[in-house]
Tab-separated table of C-alpha atoms in Angstrom:
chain	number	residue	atom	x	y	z
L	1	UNK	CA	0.000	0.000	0.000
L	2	UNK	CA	1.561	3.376	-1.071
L	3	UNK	CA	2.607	5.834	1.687
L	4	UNK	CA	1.434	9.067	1.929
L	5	UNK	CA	3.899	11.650	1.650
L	6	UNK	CA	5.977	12.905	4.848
L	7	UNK	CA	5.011	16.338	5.732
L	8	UNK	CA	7.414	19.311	5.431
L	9	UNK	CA	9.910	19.838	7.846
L	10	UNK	CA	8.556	22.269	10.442
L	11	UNK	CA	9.740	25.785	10.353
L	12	UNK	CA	10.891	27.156	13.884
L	13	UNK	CA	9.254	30.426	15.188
L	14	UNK	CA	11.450	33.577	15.048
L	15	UNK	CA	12.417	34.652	18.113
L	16	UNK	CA	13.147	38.820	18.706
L	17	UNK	CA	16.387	39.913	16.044
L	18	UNK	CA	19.396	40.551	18.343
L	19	UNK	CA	20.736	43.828	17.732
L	20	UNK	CA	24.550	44.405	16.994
L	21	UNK	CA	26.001	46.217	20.128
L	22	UNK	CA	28.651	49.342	19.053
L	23	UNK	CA	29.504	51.603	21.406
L	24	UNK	CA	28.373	54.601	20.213
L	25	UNK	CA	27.447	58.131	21.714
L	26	UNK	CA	24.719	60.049	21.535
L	27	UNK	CA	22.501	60.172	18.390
L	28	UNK	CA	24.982	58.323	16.766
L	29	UNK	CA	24.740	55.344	18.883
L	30	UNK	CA	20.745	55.449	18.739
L	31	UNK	CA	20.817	55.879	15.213
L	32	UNK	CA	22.824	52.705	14.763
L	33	UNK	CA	21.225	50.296	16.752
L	34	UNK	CA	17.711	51.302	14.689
L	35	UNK	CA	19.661	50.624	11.626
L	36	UNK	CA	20.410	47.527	12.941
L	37	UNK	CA	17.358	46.332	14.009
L	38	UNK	CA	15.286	47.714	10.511
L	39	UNK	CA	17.964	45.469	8.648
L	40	UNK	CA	17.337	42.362	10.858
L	41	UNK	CA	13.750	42.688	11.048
L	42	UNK	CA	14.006	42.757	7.312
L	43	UNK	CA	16.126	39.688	6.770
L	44	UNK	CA	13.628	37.697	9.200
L	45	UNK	CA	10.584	39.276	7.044
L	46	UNK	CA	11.616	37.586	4.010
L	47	UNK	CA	12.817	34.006	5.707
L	48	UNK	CA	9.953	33.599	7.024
L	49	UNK	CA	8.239	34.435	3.706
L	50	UNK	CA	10.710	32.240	1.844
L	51	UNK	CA	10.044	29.666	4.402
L	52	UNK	CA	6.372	29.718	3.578
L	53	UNK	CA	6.710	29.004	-0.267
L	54	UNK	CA	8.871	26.137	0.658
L	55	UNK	CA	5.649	24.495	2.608
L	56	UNK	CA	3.584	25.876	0.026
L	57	UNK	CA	5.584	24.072	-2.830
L	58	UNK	CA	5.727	21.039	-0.796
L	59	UNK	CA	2.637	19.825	-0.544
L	60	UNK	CA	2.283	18.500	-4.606
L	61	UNK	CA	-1.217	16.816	-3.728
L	62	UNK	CA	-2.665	19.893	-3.037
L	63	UNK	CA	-3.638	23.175	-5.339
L	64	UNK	CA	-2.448	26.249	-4.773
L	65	UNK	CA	-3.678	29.635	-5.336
L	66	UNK	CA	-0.677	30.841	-7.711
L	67	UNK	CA	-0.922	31.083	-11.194
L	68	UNK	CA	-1.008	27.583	-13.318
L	69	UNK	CA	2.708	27.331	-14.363
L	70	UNK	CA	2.768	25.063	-17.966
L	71	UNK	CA	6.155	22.761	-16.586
L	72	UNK	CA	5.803	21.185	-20.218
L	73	UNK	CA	5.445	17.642	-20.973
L	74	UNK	CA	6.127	14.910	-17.953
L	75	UNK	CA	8.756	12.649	-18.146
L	76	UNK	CA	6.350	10.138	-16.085
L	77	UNK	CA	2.972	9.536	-15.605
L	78	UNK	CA	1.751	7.019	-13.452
L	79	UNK	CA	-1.944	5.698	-14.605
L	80	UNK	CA	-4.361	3.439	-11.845
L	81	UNK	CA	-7.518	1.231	-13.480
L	82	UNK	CA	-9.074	-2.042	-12.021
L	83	UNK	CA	-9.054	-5.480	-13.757
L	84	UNK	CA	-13.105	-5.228	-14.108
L	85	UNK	CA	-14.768	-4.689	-17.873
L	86	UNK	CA	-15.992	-1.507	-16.231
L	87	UNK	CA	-12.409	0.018	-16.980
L	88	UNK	CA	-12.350	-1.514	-20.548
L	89	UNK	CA	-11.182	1.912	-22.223
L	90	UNK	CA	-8.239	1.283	-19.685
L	91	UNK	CA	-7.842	-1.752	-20.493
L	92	UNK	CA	-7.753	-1.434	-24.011
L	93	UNK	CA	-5.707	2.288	-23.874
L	94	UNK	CA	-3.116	0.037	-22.188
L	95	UNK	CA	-2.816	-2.992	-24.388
L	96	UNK	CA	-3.370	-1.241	-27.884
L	97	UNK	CA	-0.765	0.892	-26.892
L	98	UNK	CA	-2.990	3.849	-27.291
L	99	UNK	CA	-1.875	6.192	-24.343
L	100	UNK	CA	1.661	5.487	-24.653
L	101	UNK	CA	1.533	6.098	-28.625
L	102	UNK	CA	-0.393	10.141	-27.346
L	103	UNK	CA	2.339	10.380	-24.649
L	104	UNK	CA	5.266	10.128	-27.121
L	105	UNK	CA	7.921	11.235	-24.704
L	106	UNK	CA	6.408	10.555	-21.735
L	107	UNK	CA	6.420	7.274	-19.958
L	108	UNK	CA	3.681	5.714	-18.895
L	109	UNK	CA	3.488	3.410	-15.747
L	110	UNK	CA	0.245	1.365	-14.844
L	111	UNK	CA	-0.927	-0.167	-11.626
L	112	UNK	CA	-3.880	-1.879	-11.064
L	113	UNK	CA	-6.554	-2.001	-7.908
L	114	UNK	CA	-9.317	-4.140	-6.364
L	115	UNK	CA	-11.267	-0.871	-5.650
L	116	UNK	CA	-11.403	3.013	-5.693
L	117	UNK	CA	-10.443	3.160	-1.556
L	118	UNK	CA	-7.139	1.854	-2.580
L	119	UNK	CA	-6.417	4.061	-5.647
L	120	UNK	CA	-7.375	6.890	-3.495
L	121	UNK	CA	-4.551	6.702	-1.067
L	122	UNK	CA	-2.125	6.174	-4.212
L	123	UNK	CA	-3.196	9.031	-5.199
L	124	UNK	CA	-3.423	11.155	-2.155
L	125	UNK	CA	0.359	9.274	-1.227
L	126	UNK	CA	1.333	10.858	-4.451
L	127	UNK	CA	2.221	7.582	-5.484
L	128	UNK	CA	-0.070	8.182	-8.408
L	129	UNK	CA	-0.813	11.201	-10.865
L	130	UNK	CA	-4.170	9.889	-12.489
L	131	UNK	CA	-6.280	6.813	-11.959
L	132	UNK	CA	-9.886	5.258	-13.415
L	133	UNK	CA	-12.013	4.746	-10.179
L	134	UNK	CA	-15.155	4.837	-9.185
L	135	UNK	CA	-17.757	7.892	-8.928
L	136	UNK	CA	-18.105	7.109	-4.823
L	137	UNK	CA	-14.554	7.061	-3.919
L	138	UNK	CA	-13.914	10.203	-6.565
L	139	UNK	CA	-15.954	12.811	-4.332
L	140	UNK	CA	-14.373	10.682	-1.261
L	141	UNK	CA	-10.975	11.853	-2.535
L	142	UNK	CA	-11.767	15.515	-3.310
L	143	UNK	CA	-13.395	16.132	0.371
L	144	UNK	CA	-10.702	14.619	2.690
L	145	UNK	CA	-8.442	16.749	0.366
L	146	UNK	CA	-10.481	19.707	1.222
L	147	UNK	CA	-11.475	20.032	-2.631
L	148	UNK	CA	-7.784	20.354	-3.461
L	149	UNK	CA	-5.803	17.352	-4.544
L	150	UNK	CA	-7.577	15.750	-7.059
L	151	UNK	CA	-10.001	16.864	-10.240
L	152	UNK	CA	-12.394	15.093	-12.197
L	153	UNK	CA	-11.302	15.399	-16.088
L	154	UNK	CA	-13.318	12.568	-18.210
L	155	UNK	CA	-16.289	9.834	-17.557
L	156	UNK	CA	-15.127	6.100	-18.626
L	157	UNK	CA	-17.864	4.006	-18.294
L	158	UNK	CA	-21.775	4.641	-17.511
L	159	UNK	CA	-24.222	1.586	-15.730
L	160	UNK	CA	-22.826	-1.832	-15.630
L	161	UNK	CA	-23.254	-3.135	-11.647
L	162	UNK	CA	-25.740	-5.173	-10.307
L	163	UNK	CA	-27.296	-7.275	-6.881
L	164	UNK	CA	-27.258	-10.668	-8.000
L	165	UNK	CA	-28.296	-13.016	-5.267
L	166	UNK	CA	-29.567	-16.821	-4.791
L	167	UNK	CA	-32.888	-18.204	-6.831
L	168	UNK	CA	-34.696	-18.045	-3.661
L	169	UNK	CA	-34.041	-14.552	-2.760
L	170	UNK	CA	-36.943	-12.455	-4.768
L	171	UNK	CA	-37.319	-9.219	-3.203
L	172	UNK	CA	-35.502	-6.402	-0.149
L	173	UNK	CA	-37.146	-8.040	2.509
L	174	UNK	CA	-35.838	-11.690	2.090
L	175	UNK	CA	-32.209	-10.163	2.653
L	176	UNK	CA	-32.781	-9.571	6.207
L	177	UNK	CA	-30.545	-11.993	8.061
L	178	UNK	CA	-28.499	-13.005	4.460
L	179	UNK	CA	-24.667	-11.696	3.872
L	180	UNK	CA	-24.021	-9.386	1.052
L	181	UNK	CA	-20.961	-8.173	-0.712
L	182	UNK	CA	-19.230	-5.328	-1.953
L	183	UNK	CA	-16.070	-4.850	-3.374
L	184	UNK	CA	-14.442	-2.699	-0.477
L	185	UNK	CA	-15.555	-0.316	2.048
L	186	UNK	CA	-16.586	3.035	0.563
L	187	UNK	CA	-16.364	2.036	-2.482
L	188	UNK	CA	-18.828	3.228	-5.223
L	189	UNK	CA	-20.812	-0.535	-5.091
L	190	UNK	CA	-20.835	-0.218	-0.985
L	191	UNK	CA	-22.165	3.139	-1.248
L	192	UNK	CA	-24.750	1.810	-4.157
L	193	UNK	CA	-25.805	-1.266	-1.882
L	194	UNK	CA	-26.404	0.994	1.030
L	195	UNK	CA	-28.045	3.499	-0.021
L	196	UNK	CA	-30.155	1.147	-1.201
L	197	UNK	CA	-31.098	-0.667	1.898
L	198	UNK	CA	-31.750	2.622	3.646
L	199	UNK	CA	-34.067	3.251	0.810
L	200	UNK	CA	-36.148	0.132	2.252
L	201	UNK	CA	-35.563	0.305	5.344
L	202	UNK	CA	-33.205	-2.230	6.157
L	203	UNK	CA	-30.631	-1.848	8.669
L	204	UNK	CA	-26.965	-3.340	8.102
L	205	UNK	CA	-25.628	-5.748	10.367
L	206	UNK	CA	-25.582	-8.893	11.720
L	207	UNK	CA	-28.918	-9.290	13.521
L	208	UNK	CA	-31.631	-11.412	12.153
L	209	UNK	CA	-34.104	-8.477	10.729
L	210	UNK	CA	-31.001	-6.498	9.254
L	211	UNK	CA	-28.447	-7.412	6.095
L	212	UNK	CA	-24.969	-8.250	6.737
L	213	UNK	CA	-22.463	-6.515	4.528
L	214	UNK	CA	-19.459	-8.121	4.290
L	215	UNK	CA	-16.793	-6.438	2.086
L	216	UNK	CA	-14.443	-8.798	-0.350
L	217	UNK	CA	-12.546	-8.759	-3.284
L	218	UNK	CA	-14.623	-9.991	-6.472
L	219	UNK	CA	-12.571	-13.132	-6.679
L	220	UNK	CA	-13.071	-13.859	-3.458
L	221	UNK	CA	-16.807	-13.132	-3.416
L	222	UNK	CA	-17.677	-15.549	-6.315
L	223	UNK	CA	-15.814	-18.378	-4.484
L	224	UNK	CA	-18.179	-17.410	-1.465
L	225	UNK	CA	-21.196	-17.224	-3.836
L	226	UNK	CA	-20.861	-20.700	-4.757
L	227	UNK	CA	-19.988	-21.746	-1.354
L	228	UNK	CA	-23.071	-20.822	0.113
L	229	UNK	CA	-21.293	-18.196	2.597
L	230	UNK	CA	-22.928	-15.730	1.315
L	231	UNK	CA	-26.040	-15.012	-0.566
L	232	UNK	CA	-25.465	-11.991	-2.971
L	233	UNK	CA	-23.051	-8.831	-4.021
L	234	UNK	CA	-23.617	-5.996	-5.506
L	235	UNK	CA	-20.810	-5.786	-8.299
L	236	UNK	CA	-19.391	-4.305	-11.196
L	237	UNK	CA	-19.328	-6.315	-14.359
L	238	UNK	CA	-17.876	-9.071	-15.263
L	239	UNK	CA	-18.531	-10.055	-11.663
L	240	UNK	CA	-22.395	-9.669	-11.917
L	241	UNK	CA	-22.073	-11.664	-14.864
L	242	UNK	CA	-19.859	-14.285	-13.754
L	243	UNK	CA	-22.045	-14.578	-10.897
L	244	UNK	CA	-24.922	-15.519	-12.932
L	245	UNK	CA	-23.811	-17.781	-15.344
L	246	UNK	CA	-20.900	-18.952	-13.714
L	247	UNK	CA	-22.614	-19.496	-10.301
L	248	UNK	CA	-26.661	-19.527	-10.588
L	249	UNK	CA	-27.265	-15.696	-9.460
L	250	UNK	CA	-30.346	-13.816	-10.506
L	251	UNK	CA	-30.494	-10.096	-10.778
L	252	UNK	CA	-32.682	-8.705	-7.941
L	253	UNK	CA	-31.564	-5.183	-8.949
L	254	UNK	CA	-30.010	-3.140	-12.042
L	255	UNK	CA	-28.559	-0.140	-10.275
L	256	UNK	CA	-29.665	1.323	-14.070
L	257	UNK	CA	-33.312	1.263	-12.695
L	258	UNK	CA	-32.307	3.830	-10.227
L	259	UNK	CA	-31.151	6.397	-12.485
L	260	UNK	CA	-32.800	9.101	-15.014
L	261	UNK	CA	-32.105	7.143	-18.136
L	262	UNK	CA	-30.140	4.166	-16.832
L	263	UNK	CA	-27.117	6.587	-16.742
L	264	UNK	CA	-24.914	6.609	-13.666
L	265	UNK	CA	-20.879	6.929	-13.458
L	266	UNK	CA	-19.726	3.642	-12.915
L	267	UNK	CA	-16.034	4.623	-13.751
L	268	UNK	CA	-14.769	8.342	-14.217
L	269	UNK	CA	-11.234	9.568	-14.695
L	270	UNK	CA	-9.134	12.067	-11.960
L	271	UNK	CA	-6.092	13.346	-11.940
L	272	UNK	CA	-3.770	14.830	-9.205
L	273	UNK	CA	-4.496	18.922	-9.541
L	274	UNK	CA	-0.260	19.395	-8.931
L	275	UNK	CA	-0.246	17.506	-11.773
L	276	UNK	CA	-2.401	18.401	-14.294
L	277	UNK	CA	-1.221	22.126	-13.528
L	278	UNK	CA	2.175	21.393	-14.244
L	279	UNK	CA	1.461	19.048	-17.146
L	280	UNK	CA	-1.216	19.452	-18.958
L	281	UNK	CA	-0.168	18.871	-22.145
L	282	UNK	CA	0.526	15.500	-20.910
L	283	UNK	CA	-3.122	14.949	-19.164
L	284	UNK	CA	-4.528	16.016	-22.507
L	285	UNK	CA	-2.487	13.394	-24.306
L	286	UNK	CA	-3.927	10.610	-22.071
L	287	UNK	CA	-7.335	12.461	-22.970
L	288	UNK	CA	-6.431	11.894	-26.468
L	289	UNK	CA	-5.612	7.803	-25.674
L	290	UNK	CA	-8.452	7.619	-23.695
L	291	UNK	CA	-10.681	8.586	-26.622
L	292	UNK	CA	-9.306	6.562	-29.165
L	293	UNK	CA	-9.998	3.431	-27.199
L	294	UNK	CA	-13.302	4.320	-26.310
L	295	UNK	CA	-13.961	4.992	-30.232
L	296	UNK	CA	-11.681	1.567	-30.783
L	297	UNK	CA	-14.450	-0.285	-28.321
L	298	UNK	CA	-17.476	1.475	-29.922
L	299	UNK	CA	-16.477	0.695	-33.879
L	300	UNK	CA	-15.701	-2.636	-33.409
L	301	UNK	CA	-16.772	-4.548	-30.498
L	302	UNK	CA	-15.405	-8.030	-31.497
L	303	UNK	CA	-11.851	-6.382	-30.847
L	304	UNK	CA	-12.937	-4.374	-27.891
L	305	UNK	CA	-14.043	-7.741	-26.250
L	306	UNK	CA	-11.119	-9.930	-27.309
L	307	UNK	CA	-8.472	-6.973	-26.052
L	308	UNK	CA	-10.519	-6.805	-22.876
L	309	UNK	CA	-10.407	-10.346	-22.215
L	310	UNK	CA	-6.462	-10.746	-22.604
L	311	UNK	CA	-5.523	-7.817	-20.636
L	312	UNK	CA	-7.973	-9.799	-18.019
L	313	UNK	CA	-6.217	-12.885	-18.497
L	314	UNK	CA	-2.852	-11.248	-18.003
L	315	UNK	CA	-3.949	-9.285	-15.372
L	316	UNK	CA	-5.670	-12.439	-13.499
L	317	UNK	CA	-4.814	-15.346	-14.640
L	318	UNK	CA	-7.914	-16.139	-16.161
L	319	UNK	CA	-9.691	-15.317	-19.129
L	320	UNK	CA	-13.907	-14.951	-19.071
L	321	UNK	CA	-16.302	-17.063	-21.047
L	322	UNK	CA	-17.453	-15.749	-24.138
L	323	UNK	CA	-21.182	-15.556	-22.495
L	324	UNK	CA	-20.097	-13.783	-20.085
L	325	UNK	CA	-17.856	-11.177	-21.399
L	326	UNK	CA	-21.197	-10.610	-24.343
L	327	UNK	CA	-23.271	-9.944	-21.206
L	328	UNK	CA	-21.041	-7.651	-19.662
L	329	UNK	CA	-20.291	-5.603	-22.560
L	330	UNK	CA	-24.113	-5.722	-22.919
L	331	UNK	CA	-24.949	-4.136	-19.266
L	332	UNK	CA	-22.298	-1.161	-20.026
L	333	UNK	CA	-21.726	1.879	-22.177
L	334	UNK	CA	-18.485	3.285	-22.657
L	335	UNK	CA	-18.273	7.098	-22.719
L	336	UNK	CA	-16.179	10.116	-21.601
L	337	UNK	CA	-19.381	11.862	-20.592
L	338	UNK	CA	-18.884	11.348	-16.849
L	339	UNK	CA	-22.949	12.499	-15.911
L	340	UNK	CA	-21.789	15.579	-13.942
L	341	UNK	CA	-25.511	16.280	-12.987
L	342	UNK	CA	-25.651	12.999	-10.543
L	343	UNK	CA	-22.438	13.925	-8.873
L	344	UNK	CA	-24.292	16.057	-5.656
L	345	UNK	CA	-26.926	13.226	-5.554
L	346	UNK	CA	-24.096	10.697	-5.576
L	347	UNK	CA	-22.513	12.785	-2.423
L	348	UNK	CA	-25.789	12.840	-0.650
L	349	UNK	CA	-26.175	8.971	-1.024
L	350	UNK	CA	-22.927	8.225	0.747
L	351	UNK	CA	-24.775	10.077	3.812
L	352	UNK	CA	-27.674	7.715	3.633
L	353	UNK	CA	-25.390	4.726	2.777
L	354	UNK	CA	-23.235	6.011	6.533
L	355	UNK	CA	-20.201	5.597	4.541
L	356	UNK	CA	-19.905	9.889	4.985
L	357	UNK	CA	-21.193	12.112	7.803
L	358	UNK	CA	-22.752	14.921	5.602
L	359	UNK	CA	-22.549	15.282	2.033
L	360	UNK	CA	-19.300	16.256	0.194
L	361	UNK	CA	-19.259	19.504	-1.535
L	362	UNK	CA	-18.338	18.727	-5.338
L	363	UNK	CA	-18.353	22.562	-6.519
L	364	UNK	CA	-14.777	22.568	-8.299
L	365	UNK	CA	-14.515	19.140	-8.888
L	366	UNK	CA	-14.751	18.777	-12.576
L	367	UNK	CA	-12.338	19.990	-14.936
L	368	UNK	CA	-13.273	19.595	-18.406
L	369	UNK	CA	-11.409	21.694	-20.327
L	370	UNK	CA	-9.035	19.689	-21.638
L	371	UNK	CA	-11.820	17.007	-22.185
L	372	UNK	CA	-13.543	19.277	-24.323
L	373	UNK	CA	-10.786	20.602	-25.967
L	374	UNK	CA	-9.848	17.232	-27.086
L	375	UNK	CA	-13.709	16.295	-28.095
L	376	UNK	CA	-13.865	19.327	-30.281
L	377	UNK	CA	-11.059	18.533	-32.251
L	378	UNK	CA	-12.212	15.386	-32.897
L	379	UNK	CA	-15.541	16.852	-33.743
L	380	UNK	CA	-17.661	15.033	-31.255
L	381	UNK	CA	-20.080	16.989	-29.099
L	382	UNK	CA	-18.502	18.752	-26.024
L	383	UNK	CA	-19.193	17.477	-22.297
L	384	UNK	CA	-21.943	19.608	-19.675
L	385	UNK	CA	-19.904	20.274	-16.601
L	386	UNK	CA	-23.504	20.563	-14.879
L	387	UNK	CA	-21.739	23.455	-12.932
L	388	UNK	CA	-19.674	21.054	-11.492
L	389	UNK	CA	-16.267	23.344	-12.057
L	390	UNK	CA	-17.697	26.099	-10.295
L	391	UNK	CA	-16.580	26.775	-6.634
């Protein structure tokens, strides 16, 4: 697990400027020590300024209030996604060679996650400059950084999770006393889940008239399923799918049916703010690779799914089932549109869900301009920031 980074030294509080002692006489002597003391005071004035643009410049996770300066392209960037179809623009940036082909110069480094809770401390450890995550643990990110260390600069993927459970589960109320799964604490499914249970009012827990969320990896959750240890998850595809044709799940819920349209951010894309201010020609190069495999994945499926299913294998150790990866690429829609609109909706529901104590404020957490500089050029229509980049 990455580190965060160590804080800056701490500066020690001036204490009063000693004065230079020459004997003097009169006026003379007065008019020295003054000098003197103007000088020091002076001296300590601008240390003590100096010292606070060295915290200032420090802290790289965090925005400051000076002026963006255009560093020029990065030598590194270091790119987060998930082994889940849901990052399949990822997936496929990575293996067609796609970002690194936009990045020319740059290098690009990948690292992969279980969920958005561990990307998030990458990223706040500076460990990481951009990452594909999760609309839940996005706004988590922004508000324990105060709204400074991390911006929201493209959508990924829209709808795509689902609670599966057992054939003899059929509605909320036969949950009460069964064990359900999400990926990881906080993360976007978790918050999904419940949000959801508040909505019926179902308690989580372990007594008999509540549910019993148990947090897993996806893996690990499947091998439950099929076990009998637990009864159901609420999961991002392929895992929904797996579930049900690899392990007799039916869908009690499409999180689709909860949202205006069936849209909902599954997977967005953030950046480090430090970063994209001192790089952003090289953020709107991975804009550029991000694109092209999202247009790669919508022209030609058969490819998308086949380049999706290797990086999988590669990433895993196993490769999916050609039902299964059809029905995941079914349940999903790939698109740099991240829904800005449902972002204060999505805050409020990590409140109900008691995964936050009162509801993030997302004001300044979208950045599109580079997006939609890069979606003009290609002549596709431009993104709504929903006034999500207004503080």
């Amino acid at each position: 697990m990455p580190t965060a980074a160590a804080p800056p030294p701490p500066t020690a509080t001036p204490s009063s400027p000693p004065v230079l002692e020459i004997p003097q006489k009169g006026f003379a002597a007065v008019s020295t020590r003054r000098s003197t003391l103007t000088k020091s005071v002076a001296l300590l004035t601008a240390l003590v300024a100096l010292a606070a643009c060295s915290r200032a410049g420090g802290d790289a996770g965090a925005a400051s209030d000076a002026p963006a300066v255009d560093k020029g392209p990065a030598a590194e960037i270091r790119l987060g996604y998930f082994p889940n179809v849901t990052h399949a623009a990822a997936l496929i940036g990575v293996d067609k060679g796609l970002f690194a082909k936009e990045l020319g110069g740059t290098k690009l480094t990948t690292q992969t996650f279980n969920a958005g809770p561990e990307a998030v401390n990458a990223l706040l450890g500076e460990s990481l400059d951009a990452t594909f995550i999760g609309s839940g643990p996005a706004i988590n990110a922004f508000a324990k950084s105060k709204g400074e260390a991390i911006r929201l600069i493209s959508g990924a993927t829209s709808g795509g999770a689902q609670l599966v459970v057992k054939p003899e589960i059929s509605s909320a109320a036969d949950l009460k006393g069964k064990v359900i799964t999400t990926p990881q604490l906080g993360n976007t499914q978790d918050v999904s889940l419940k949000k959801w249970l508040s909505d019926q009012k179902l308690g989580v827990g372990a007594g008999a008239d509540q549910v019993n969320v148990t947090n897993t990896e996806n893996a690990q959750s499947l091998d439950l399923f099929k076990k009998g240890e637990v009864q159901g998850a609420w999961a991002p595809e392929p895992w929904s799918s797996r579930l049900v044709l690899d392990a007799g799940a039916k869908v009690l819920l499409d999180e689709k049916s909860l949202w205006e349209g069936g849209k909902f951010p599954t997977t967005v894309l953030i950046v480090r703010t430090q970063f994209l201010k001192d790089h952003p020609q090289t953020v709107e190069a991975l804009l550029k690779g991000h694109l092209a495999a999202t247009d790669l994945a919508q022209g030609n499926k058969v490819e998308a799914k086949q380049v999706v299913n290797n990086a999988l294998k590669a990433l895993t150790g196993k490769s999916l089932g050609e039902p299964v990866l059809d029905r995941a690429f079914d349940n999903i829609e790939l698109t740099l549109d991240p829904q800005a609109k449902t972002f204060p909706q999505l805050a409020k529901d990590a409140v109900t869900a008691g995964v936050a104590k009162e509801a993030a404020a997302v004001s300044g957490l979208a950045d599109f301009t580079l997006l939609n500089k890069v979606l003009t050029a290609a002549g596709k229509p431009s993104v709504d920031t929903a006034g999500l980049d207004k503080k």
